[in-house]
Coordinates of C-alpha atoms and ligand atoms in Angstrom, one line a residue:
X1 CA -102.8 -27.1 -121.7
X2 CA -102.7 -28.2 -117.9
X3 CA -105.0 -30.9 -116.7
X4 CA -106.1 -29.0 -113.9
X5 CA -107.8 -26.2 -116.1
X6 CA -111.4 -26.6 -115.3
X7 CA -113.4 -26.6 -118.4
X8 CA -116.0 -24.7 -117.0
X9 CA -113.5 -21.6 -116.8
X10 CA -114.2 -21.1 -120.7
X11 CA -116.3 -19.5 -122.2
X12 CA -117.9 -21.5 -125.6
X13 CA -115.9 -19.1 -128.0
X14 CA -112.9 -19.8 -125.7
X15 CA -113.7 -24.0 -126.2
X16 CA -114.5 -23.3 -129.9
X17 CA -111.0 -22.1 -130.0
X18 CA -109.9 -25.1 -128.3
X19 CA -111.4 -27.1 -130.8
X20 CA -110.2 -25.5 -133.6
X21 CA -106.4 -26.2 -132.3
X22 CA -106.9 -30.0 -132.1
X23 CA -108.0 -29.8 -135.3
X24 CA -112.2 -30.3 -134.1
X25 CA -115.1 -28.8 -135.4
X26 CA -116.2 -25.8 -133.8
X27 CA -119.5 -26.6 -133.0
X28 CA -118.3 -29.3 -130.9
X29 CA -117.9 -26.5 -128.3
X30 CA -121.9 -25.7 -128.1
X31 CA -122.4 -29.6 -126.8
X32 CA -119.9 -29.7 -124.6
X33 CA -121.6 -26.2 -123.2
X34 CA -125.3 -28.0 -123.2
X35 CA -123.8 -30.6 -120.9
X36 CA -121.9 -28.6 -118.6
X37 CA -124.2 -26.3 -117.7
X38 CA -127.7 -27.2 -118.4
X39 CA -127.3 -30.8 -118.0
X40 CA -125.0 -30.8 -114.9
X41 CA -122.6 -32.9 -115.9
X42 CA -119.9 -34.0 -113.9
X43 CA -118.3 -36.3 -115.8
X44 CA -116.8 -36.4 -119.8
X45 CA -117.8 -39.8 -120.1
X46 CA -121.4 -38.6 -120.1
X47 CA -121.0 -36.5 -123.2
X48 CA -122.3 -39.6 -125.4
X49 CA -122.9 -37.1 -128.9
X50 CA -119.2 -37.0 -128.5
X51 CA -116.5 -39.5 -130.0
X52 CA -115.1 -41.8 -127.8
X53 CA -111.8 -40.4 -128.6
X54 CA -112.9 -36.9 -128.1
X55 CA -113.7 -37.1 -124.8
X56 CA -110.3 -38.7 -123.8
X57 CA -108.9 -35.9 -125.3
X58 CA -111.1 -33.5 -123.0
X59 CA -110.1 -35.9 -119.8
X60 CA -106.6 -35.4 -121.0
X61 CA -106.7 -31.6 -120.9
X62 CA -109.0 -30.7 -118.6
X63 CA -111.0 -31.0 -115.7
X64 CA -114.7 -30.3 -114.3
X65 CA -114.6 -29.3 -111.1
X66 CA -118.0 -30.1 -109.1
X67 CA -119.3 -29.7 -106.0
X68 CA -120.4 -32.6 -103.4
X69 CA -123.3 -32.3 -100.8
X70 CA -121.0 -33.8 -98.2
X71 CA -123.9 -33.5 -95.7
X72 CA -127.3 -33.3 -95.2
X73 CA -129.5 -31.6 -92.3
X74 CA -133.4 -32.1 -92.1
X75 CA -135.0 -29.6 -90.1
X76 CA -138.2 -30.4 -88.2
X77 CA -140.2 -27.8 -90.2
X78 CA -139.0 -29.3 -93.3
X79 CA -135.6 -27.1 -94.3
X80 CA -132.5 -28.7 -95.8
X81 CA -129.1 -27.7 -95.0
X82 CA -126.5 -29.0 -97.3
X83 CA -122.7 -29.1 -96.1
X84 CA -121.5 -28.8 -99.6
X85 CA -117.5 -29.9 -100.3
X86 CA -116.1 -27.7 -103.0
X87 CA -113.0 -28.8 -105.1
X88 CA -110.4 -28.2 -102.8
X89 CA -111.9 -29.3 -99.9
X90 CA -113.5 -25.8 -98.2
X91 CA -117.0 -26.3 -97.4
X92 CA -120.0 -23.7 -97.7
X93 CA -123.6 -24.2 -96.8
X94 CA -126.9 -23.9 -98.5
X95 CA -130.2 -23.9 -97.6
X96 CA -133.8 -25.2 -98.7
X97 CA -136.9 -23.6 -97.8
X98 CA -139.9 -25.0 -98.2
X99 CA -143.6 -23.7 -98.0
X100 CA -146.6 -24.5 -99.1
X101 CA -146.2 -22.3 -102.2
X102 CA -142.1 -22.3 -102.6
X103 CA -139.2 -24.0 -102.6
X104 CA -136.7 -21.0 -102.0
X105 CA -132.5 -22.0 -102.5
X106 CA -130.6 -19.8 -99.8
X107 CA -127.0 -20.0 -101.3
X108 CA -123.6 -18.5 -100.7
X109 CA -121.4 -16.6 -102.7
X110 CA -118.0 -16.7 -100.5
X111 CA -116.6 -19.2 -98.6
X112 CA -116.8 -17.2 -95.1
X113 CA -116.8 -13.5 -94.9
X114 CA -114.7 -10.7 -94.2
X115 CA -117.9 -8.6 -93.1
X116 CA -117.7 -8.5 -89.1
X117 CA -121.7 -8.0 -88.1
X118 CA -121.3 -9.0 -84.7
X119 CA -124.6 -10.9 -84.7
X120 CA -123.5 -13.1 -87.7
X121 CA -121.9 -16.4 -87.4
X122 CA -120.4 -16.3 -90.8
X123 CA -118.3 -13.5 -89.4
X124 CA -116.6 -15.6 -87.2
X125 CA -115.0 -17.6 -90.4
X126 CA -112.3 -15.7 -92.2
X127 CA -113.2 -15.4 -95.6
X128 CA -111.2 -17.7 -97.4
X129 CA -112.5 -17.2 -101.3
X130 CA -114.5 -16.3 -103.5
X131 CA -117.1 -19.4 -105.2
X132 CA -116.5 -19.4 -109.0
X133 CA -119.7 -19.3 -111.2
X134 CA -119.5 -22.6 -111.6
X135 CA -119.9 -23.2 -107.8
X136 CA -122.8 -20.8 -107.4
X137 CA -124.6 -22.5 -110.1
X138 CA -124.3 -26.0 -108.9
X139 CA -125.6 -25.0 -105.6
X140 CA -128.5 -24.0 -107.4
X141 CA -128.3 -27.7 -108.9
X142 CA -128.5 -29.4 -106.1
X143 CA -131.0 -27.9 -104.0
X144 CA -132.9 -28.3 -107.6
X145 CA -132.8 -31.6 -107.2
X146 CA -133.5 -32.0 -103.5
X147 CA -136.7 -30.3 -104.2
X148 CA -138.0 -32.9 -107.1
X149 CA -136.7 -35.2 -105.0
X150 CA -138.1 -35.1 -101.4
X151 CA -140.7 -32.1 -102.5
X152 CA -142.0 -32.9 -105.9
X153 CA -142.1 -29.7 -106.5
X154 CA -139.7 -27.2 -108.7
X155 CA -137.3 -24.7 -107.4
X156 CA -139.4 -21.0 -107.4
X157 CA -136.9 -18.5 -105.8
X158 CA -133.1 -17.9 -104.8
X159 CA -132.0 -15.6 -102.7
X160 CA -128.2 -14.7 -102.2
X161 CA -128.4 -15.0 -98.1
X162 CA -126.2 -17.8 -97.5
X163 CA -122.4 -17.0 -96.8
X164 CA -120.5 -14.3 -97.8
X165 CA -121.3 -11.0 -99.5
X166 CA -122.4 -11.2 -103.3
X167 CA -121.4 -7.9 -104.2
X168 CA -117.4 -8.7 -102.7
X169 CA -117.7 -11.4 -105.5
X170 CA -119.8 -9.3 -107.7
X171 CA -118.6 -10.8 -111.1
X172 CA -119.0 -14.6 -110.4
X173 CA -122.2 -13.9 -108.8
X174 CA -123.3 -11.9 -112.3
X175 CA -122.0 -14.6 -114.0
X176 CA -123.6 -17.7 -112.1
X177 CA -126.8 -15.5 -112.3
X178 CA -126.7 -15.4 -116.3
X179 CA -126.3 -19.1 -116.2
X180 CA -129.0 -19.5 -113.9
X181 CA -131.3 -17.5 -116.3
X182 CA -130.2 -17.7 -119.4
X183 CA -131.8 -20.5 -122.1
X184 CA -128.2 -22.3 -121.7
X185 CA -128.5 -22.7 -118.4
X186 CA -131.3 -23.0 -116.0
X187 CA -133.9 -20.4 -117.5
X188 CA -135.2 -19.2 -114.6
X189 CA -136.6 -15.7 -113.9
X190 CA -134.6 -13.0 -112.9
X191 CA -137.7 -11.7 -110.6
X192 CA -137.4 -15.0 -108.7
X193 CA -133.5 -14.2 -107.7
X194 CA -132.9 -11.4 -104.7
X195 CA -129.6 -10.8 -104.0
X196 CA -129.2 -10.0 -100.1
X197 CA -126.5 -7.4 -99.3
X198 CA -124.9 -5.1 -96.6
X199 CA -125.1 -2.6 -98.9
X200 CA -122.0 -1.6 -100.4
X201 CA -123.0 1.8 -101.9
X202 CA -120.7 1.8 -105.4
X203 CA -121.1 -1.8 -106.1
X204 CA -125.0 -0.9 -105.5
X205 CA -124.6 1.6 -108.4
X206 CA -122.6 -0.5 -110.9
X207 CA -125.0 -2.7 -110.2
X208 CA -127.9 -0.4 -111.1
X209 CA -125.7 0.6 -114.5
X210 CA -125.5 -3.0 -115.1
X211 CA -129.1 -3.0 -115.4
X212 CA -129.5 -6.1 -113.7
X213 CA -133.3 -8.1 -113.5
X214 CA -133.2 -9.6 -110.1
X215 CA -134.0 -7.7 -107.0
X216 CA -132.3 -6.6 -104.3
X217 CA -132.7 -6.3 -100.3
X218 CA -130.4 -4.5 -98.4
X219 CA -129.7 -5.9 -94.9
X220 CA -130.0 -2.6 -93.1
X221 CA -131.1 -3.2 -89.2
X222 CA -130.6 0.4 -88.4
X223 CA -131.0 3.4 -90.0
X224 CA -129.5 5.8 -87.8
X225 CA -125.4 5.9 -88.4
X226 CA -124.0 5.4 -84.9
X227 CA -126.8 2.3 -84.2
X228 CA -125.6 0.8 -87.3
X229 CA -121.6 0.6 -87.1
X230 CA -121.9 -0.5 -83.8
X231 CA -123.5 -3.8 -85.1
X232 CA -122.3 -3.7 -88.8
X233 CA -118.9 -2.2 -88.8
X234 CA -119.0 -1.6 -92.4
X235 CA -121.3 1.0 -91.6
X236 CA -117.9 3.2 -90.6
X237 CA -116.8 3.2 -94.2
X238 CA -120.3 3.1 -96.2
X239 CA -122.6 5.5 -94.3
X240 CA -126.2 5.8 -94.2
X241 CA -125.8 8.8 -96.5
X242 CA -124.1 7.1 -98.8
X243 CA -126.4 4.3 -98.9
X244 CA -129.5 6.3 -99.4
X245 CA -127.6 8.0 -102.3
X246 CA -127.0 4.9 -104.1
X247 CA -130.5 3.2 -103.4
X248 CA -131.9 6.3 -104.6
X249 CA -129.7 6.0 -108.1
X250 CA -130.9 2.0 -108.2
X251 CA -134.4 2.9 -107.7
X252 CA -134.3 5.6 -110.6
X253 CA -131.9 3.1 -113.1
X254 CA -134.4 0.1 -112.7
X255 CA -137.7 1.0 -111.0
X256 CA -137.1 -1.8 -108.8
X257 CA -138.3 -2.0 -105.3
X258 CA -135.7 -2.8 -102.6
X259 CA -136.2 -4.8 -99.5
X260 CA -135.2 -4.0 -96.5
X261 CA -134.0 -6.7 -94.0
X262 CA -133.9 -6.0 -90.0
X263 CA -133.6 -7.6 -87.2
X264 CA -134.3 -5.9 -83.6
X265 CA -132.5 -6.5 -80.5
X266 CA -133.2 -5.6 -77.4
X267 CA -131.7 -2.5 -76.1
X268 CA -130.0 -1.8 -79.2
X269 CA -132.6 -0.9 -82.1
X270 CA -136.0 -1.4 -80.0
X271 CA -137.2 2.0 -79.8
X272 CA -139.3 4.0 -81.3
X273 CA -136.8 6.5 -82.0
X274 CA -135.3 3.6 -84.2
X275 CA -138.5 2.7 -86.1
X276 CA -138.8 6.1 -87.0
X277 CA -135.6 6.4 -88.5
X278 CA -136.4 3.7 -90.6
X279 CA -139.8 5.0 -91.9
X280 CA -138.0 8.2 -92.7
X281 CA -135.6 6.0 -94.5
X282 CA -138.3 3.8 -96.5
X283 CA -139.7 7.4 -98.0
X284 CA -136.5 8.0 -99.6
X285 CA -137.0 5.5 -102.2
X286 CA -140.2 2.4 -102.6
X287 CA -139.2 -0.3 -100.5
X288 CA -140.6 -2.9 -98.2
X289 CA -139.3 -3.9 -94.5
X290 CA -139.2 -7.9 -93.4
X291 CA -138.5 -8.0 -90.2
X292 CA -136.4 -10.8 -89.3
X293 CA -136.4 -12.8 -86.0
X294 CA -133.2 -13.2 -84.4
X295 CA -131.4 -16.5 -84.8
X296 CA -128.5 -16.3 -81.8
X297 CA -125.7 -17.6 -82.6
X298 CA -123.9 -18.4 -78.7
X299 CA -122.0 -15.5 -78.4
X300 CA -124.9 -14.1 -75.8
X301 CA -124.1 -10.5 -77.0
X302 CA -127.8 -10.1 -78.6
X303 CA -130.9 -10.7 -77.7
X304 CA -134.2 -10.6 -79.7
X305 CA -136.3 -7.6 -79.0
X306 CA -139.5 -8.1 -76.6
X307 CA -143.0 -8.4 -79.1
X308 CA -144.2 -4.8 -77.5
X309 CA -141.3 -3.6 -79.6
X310 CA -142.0 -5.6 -82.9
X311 CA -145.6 -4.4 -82.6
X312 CA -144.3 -1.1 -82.4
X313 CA -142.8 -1.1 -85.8
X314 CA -145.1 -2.7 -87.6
X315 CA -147.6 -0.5 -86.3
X316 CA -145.6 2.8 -87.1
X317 CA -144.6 1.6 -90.3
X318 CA -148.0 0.6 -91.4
X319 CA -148.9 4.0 -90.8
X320 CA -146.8 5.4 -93.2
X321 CA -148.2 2.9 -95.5
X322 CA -144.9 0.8 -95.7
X323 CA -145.5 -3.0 -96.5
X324 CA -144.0 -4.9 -93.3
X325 CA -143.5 -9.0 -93.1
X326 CA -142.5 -10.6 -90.0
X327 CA -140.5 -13.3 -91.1
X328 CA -140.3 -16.5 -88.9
X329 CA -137.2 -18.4 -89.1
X330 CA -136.7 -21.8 -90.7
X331 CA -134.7 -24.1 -89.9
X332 CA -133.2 -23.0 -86.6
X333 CA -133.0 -26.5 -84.9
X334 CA -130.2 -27.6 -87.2
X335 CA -128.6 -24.4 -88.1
X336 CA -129.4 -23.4 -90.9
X337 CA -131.6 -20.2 -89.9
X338 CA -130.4 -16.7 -91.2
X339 CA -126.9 -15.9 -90.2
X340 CA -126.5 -19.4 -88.4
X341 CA -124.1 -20.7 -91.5
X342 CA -120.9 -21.4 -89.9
X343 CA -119.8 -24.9 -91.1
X344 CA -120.4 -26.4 -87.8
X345 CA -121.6 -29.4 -89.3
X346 CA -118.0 -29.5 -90.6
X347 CA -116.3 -28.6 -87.2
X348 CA -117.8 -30.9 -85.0
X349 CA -117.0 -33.6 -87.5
Ligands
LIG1 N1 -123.9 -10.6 -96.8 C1 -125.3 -10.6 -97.2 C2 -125.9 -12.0 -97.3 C3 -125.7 -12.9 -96.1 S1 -126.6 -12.6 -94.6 C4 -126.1 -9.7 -96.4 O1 -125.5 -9.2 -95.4 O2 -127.2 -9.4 -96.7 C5 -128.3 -12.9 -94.9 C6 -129.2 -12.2 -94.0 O3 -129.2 -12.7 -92.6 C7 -128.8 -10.7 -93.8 O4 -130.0 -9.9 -93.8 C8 -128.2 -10.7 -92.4 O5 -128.2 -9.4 -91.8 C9 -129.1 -11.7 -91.7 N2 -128.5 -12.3 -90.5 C10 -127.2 -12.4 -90.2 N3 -127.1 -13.0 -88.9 C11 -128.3 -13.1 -88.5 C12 -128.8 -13.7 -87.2 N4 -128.0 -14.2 -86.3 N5 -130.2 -13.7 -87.1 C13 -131.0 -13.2 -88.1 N6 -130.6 -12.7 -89.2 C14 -129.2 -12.7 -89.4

């Protein structure tokens, strides 16, 4: 077997089997499991229920790969950004949000995107690859951690809005997210994970026929067709149609509400002829809008819309009896706002 074979690529039955051929107990496999995953560890040496000899032999054949917080950001209002060094040396970001009632983990699933929203800064990385489960997970770890540590308090929520596109990575992010929840990993709640995507109509359904627990928001910022590819070109490909279609078969699958993310800009989305495209939209299937402030990201092109126009949809929108949030950004001074993850931390290095 190579040494570069990182153990965490198994599966138990797959180390069982492993086991087996060096002539070990089976069982051995369900430790080396309990420390991997839910006891982080990063090293073989730490496997003490293990022989000495044992864990030489895992050291000989295999690897665990782990990430690194490389760098650390404190934001004024309290948010951490991690810089976090993967295996090979590519860095992603991750983010911690706290208030008064949560500690939220915004982490990514790729490292950079091949999603062009023009108002992203992600966008302007190429996407290089996907994260393993492994690397999902440990982000989860680590901002863990940072909230005992500089908090106190445990992690309550995740959400899936740091880089990249979950459901372009759809089966390491399933996979991290059964770790994450599951008894052998982290146990946490399904309910407290929301996976954040463009909205990629047939991954939406396979998602809903997966019958997955956590919820979803789709990042929508316009519901009328032409509004929308001119800021999300995957819009040209996965239409509003199509979208609806799927969100409709999600909503009757798993009775889960979605979210709807949007941001307005000025002169692009701020009328009312857009708001009402997007109540028409949340009737299709029960939903909620958070309406996200604009974090610009240099390139000048966009502009937050005036409050006359934010007021306007919250006010049409409660009308129709649709939940609204205006969501403040966190974090902005150092970064680490939504759609400000761009490894600059990295490039200015
Ligand atoms: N690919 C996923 C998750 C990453 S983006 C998705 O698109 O949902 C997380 C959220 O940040 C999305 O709602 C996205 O539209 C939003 N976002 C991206 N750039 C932004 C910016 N400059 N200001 C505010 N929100 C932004």
């Amino acid at each position: 077997m190579s040494k570069s074979k990182d153990i965490r690529q198994l599966s138990v039955d797959e180390i069982s089997d492993y086991f087996e051929s060096i002539g070990e107990k089976r069982f051995r496999a369900k430790q080396v499991d309990e420390w991997l995953w839910k006891k982080s560890a990063k090293d073989f040496d730490q496997m003490t229920n293990l022989s000495l000899a044992t864990r030489e032999k895992l050291k000989e054949d295999f690897v665990i790969n782990h990430i690194a917080v490389d760098q650390m950001q404190r934001s004024d209002d309290g948010t951490i950004k991690n810089a976090i060094k993967l295996h090979d040396g590519l860095t992603v970001e991750s983010v911690l949000i706290p208030t008064h009632k949560r500690i939220t983990a915004c982490i990514s699933s790729q490292v950079g995107c091949s999603l062009d929203c023009h108002f992203c800064a992600t966008a302007q990385l190429k996407r290089m690859r996907n994260l393993n489960p492994d690397e999902i997970y440990d982000q989860v770890v680590a901002i863990k951690e940072q909230g005992d540590q500089f908090f106190g308090r445990p992690l309550t929520n995740i959400v899936f809005m740091g880089m990249g596109e979950p459901l372009l990575n759809y089966n390491n992010v399933i996979a991290a997210i059964d770790k994450i929840t599951g008894d052998k990993g982290l146990g946490m709640s399904s309910k407290r994970i929301t996976l954040s995507t463009v909205g990629i109509p047939k991954m939406i359904k396979k998602m809903a026929d997966d019958e997955v627990k956590f919820n979803l928001a789709v990042s929508l910022h316009s519901a009328i067709n032409e509004t929308r590819s001119q800021v999300m070109p995957i819009n040209d490909v996965n239409s509003i149609e199509d979208l609806i279609d799927s969100l409709q078969y999600w909503y009757t699958k798993t009775k889960s509400k979605i979210t709807y993310e949007y941001v307005i800009w000025k002169g692009i989305n701020d009328k009312e002829i857009d708001a009402k495209a997007l109540v028409k939209l949340c009737k299709v299937v029960p939903s909620k809008v958070n309406l996200i402030e604009y974090n610009p990201i240099d390139n000048g092109q966009f502009q937050q819309a005036d409050d006359s126009a934010i007021d306007m949809y919250v006010k049409l929108l409660e009308q129709n009896d649709i939940v609204v949030n205006v969501r403040r950004s966190r974090g902005k001074d150092i970064d680490a706002a939504c759609g400000q993850l761009a490894n600059k931390t990295e490039l200015t290095a």
